[in-house]
Short mmCIF file of C-alpha atoms in Angstrom, two decimals:
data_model
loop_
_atom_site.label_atom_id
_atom_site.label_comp_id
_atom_site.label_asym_id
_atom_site.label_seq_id
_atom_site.Cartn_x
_atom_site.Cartn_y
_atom_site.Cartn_z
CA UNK A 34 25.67 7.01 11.64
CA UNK A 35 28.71 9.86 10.75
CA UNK A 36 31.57 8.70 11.43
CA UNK A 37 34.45 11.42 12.11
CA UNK A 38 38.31 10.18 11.75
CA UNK A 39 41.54 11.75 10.97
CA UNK A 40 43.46 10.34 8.31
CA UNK A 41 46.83 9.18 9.21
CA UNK A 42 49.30 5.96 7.67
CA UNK A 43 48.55 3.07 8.30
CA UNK A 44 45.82 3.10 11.03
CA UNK A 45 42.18 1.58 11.52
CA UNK A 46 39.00 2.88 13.25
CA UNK A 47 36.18 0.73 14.62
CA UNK A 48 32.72 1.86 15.33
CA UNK A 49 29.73 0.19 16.44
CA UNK A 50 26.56 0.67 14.62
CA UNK A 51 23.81 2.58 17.45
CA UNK A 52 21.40 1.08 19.11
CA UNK A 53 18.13 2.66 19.51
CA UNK A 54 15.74 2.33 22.69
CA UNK A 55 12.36 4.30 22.09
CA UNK A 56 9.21 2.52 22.47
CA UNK A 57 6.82 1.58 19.67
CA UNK A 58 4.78 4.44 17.70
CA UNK A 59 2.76 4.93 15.65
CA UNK A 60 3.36 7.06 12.43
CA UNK A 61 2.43 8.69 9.69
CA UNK A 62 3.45 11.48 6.96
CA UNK A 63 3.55 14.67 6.87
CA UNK A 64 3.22 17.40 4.25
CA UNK A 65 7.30 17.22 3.50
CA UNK A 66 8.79 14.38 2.22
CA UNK A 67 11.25 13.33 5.06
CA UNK A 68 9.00 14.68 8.12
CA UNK A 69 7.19 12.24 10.14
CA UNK A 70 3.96 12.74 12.24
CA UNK A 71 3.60 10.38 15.52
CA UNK A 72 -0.07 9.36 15.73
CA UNK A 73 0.90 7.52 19.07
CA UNK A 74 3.29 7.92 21.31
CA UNK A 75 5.88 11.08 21.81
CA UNK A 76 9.34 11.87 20.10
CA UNK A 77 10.34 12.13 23.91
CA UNK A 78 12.42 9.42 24.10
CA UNK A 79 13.87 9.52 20.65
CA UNK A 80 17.04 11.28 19.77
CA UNK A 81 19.07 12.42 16.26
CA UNK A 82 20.69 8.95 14.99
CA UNK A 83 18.12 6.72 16.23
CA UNK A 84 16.78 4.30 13.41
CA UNK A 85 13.57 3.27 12.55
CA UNK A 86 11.55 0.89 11.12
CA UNK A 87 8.17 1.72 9.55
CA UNK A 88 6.52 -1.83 9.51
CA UNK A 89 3.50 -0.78 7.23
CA UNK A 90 6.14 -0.10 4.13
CA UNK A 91 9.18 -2.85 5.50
CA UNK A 92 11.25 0.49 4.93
CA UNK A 93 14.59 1.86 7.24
CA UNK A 94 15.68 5.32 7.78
CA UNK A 95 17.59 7.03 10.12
CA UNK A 96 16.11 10.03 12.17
CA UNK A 97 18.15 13.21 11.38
CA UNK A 98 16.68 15.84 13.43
CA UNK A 99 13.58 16.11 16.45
CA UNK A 100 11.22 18.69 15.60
CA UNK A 101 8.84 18.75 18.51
CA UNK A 102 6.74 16.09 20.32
CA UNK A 103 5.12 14.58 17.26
CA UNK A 104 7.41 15.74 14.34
CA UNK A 105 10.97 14.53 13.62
CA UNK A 106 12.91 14.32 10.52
CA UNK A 107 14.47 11.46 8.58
CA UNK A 108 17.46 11.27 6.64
CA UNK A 109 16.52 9.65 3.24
CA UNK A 110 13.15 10.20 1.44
CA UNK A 111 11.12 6.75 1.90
CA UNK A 112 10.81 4.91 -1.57
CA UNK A 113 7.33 3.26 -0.67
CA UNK A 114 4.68 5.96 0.65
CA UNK A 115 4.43 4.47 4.69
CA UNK A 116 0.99 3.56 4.97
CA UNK A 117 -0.94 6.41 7.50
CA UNK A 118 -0.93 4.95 11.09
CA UNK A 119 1.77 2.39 10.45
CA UNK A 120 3.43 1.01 13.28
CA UNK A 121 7.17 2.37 13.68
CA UNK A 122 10.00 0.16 15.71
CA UNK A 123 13.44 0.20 16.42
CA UNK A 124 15.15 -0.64 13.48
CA UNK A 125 18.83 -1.10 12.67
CA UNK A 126 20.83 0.49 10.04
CA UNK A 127 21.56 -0.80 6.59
CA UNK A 128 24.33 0.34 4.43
CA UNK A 129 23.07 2.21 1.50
CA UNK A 130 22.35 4.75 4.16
CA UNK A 131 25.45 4.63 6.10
CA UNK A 132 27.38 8.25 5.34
CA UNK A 133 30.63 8.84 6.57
CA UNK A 134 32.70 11.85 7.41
CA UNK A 135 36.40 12.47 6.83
CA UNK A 136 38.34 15.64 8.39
CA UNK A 137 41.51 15.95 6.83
CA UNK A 138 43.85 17.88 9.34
CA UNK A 139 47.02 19.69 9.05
CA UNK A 140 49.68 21.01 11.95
CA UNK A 141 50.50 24.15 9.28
CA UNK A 142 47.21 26.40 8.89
CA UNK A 143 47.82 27.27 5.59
CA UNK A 144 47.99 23.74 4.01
CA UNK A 145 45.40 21.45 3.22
CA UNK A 146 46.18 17.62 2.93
CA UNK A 147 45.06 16.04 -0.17
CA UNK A 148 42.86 12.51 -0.02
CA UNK A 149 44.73 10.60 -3.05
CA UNK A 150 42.54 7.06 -2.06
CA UNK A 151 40.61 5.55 1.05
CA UNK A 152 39.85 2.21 1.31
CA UNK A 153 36.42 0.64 3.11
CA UNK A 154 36.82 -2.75 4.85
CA UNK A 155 34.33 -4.62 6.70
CA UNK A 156 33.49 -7.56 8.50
CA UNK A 157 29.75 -8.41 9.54
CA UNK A 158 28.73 -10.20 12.68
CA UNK A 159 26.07 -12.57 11.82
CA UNK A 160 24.37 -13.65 14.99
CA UNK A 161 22.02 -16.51 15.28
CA UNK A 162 18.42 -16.81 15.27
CA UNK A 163 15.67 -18.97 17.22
CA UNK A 164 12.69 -19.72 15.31
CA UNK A 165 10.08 -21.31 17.33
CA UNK A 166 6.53 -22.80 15.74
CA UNK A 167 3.06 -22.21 17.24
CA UNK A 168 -0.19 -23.76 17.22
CA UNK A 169 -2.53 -21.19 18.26
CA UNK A 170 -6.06 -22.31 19.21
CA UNK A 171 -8.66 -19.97 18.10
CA UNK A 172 -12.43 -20.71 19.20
CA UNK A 173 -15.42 -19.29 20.00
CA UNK A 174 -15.93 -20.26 23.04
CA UNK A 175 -12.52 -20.65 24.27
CA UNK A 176 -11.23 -22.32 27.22
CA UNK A 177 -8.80 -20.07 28.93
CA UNK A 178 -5.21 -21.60 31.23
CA UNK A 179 -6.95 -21.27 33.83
CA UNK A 180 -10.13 -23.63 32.72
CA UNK A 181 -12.91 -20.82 33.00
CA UNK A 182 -14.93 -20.40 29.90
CA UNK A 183 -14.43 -17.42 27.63
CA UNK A 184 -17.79 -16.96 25.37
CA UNK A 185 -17.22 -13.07 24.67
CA UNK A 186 -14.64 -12.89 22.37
CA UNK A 187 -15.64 -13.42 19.18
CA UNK A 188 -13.20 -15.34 16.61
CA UNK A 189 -12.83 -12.27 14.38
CA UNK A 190 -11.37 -10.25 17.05
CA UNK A 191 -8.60 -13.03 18.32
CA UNK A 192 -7.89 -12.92 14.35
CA UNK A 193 -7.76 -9.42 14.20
CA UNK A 194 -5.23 -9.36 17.92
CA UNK A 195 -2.82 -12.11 15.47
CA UNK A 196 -2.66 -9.47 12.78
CA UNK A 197 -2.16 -6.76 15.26
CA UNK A 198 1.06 -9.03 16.58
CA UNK A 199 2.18 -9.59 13.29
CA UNK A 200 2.48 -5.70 12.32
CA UNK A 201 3.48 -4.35 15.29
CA UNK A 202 6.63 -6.09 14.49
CA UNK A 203 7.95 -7.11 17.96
CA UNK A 204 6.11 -8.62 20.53
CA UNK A 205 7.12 -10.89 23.86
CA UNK A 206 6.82 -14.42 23.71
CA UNK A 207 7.63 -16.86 26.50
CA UNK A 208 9.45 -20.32 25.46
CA UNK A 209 8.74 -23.78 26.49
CA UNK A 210 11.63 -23.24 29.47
CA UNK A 211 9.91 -20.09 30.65
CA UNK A 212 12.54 -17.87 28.84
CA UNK A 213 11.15 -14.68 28.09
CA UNK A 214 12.31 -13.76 24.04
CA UNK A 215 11.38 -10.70 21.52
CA UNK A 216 10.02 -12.24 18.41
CA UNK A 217 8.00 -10.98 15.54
CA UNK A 218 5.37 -13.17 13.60
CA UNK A 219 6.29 -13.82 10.37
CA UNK A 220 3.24 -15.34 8.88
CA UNK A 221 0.77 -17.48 9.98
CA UNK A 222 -1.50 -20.30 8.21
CA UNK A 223 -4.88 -21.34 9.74
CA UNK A 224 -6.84 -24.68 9.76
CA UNK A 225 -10.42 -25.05 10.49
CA UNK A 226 -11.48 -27.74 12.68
CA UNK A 227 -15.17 -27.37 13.60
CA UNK A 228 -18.36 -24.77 12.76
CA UNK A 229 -21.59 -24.62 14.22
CA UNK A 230 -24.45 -22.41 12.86
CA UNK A 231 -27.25 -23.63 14.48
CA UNK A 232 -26.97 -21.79 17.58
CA UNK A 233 -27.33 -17.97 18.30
CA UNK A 234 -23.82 -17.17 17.90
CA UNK A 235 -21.41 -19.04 15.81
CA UNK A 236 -19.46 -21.38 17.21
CA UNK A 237 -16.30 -22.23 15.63
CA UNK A 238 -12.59 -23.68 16.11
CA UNK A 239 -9.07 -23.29 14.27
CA UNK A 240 -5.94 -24.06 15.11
CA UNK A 241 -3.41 -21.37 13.44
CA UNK A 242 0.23 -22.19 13.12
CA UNK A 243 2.30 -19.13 13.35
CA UNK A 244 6.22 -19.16 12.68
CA UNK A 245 7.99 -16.61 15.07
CA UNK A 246 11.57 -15.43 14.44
CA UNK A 247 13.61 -13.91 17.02
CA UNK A 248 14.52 -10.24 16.56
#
């Protein structure tokens, strides 16, 4: 984010890094190097500043301009090509792409000041994190909360909804108190427990145990 201060003796500035708030896309790249194509979702609610997180590529950048509906701009060329149809979050920055502004001013017109030295302090705010483990039941059939019997969804498409939750990045997960938190799957390890082949469709049951951070 540019940051503008005047230089003066002996003072400090504080900012606060931005917080974005646009919904989860989908993206991929254009023709130029730094312009993005949405391949879900709208650029409606997205704004110059906002960060992003491409999740296909683990890669930040900042947007620096909104072309139209579908197109916007980042600041920094990506250093890993994002992977086409990637899903894109909100991300937050990090500081090899921090730039920041300086106006040196002057009450006489016809003088410029001269910057002899400028020193960069910092302090970072670590926050804590809840990490939470899961044991996921997977099986085909499934018995659902409420006790009916699910027999029409097949094991490889609950597999392919727990790699859909782990690139989407973010998704809602509700804790053993019945607090709601945003979490993203980190990575996930399954164990068989039973197969059956010997009837028309195989039956089958895992239990996967998926680590969740809190984002």
């Amino acid at each position: 984010e540019t940051i503008e201060a005047s230089v003066s003796a002996k003072k400090s500035y504080k900012t606060e890094f931005p917080i974005s708030t646009f919904a989860t896309k989908r993206a991929s790249v254009a023709a130029a190097g730094r312009t993005i194509t949405l391949t879900s979702g709208t650029t409606t609610d997205m704004a110059t500043g906002d960060w992003c997180f491409f999740v296909g590529n683990f890669e930040y950048r900042m947007v620096s301009s909104v072309t139209d509906s579908t197109h916007f701009e980042i600041q920094c060329p990506y250093d890993t090509a994002i992977i086409a149809n990637t899903w894109m979050r909100v991300g937050q920055p990090w500081g090899r792409y921090i730039q920041f502004r300086i106006s040196l001013r002057s009450s006489v017109d016809t003088r410029t000041p001269i910057l002899r030295a400028m020193a960069l302090k910092y302090l970072v705010n670590i926050r804590d994190y809840d990490i939470w483990t899961a044991n996921i039941h997977v099986s085909h059939p499934r018995t659902l909360r409420n006790g009916s019997i699910d027999k029409h969804t097949p094991i490889s498409t609950q597999f392919a909804r727990l790699d859909e939750s782990r690139s989407k990045g973010r998704v809602a997960f509700v804790d053993e108190m019945g607090d709601t938190h945003t979490v993203r799957v980190t990575n996930y390890s399954t164990r068989p427990l039973t197969q059956r082949t010997d009837k028309p469709l195989p039956e089958a049951s895992y239990v996967v145990v998926a680590t969740l951070l809190e984002v």
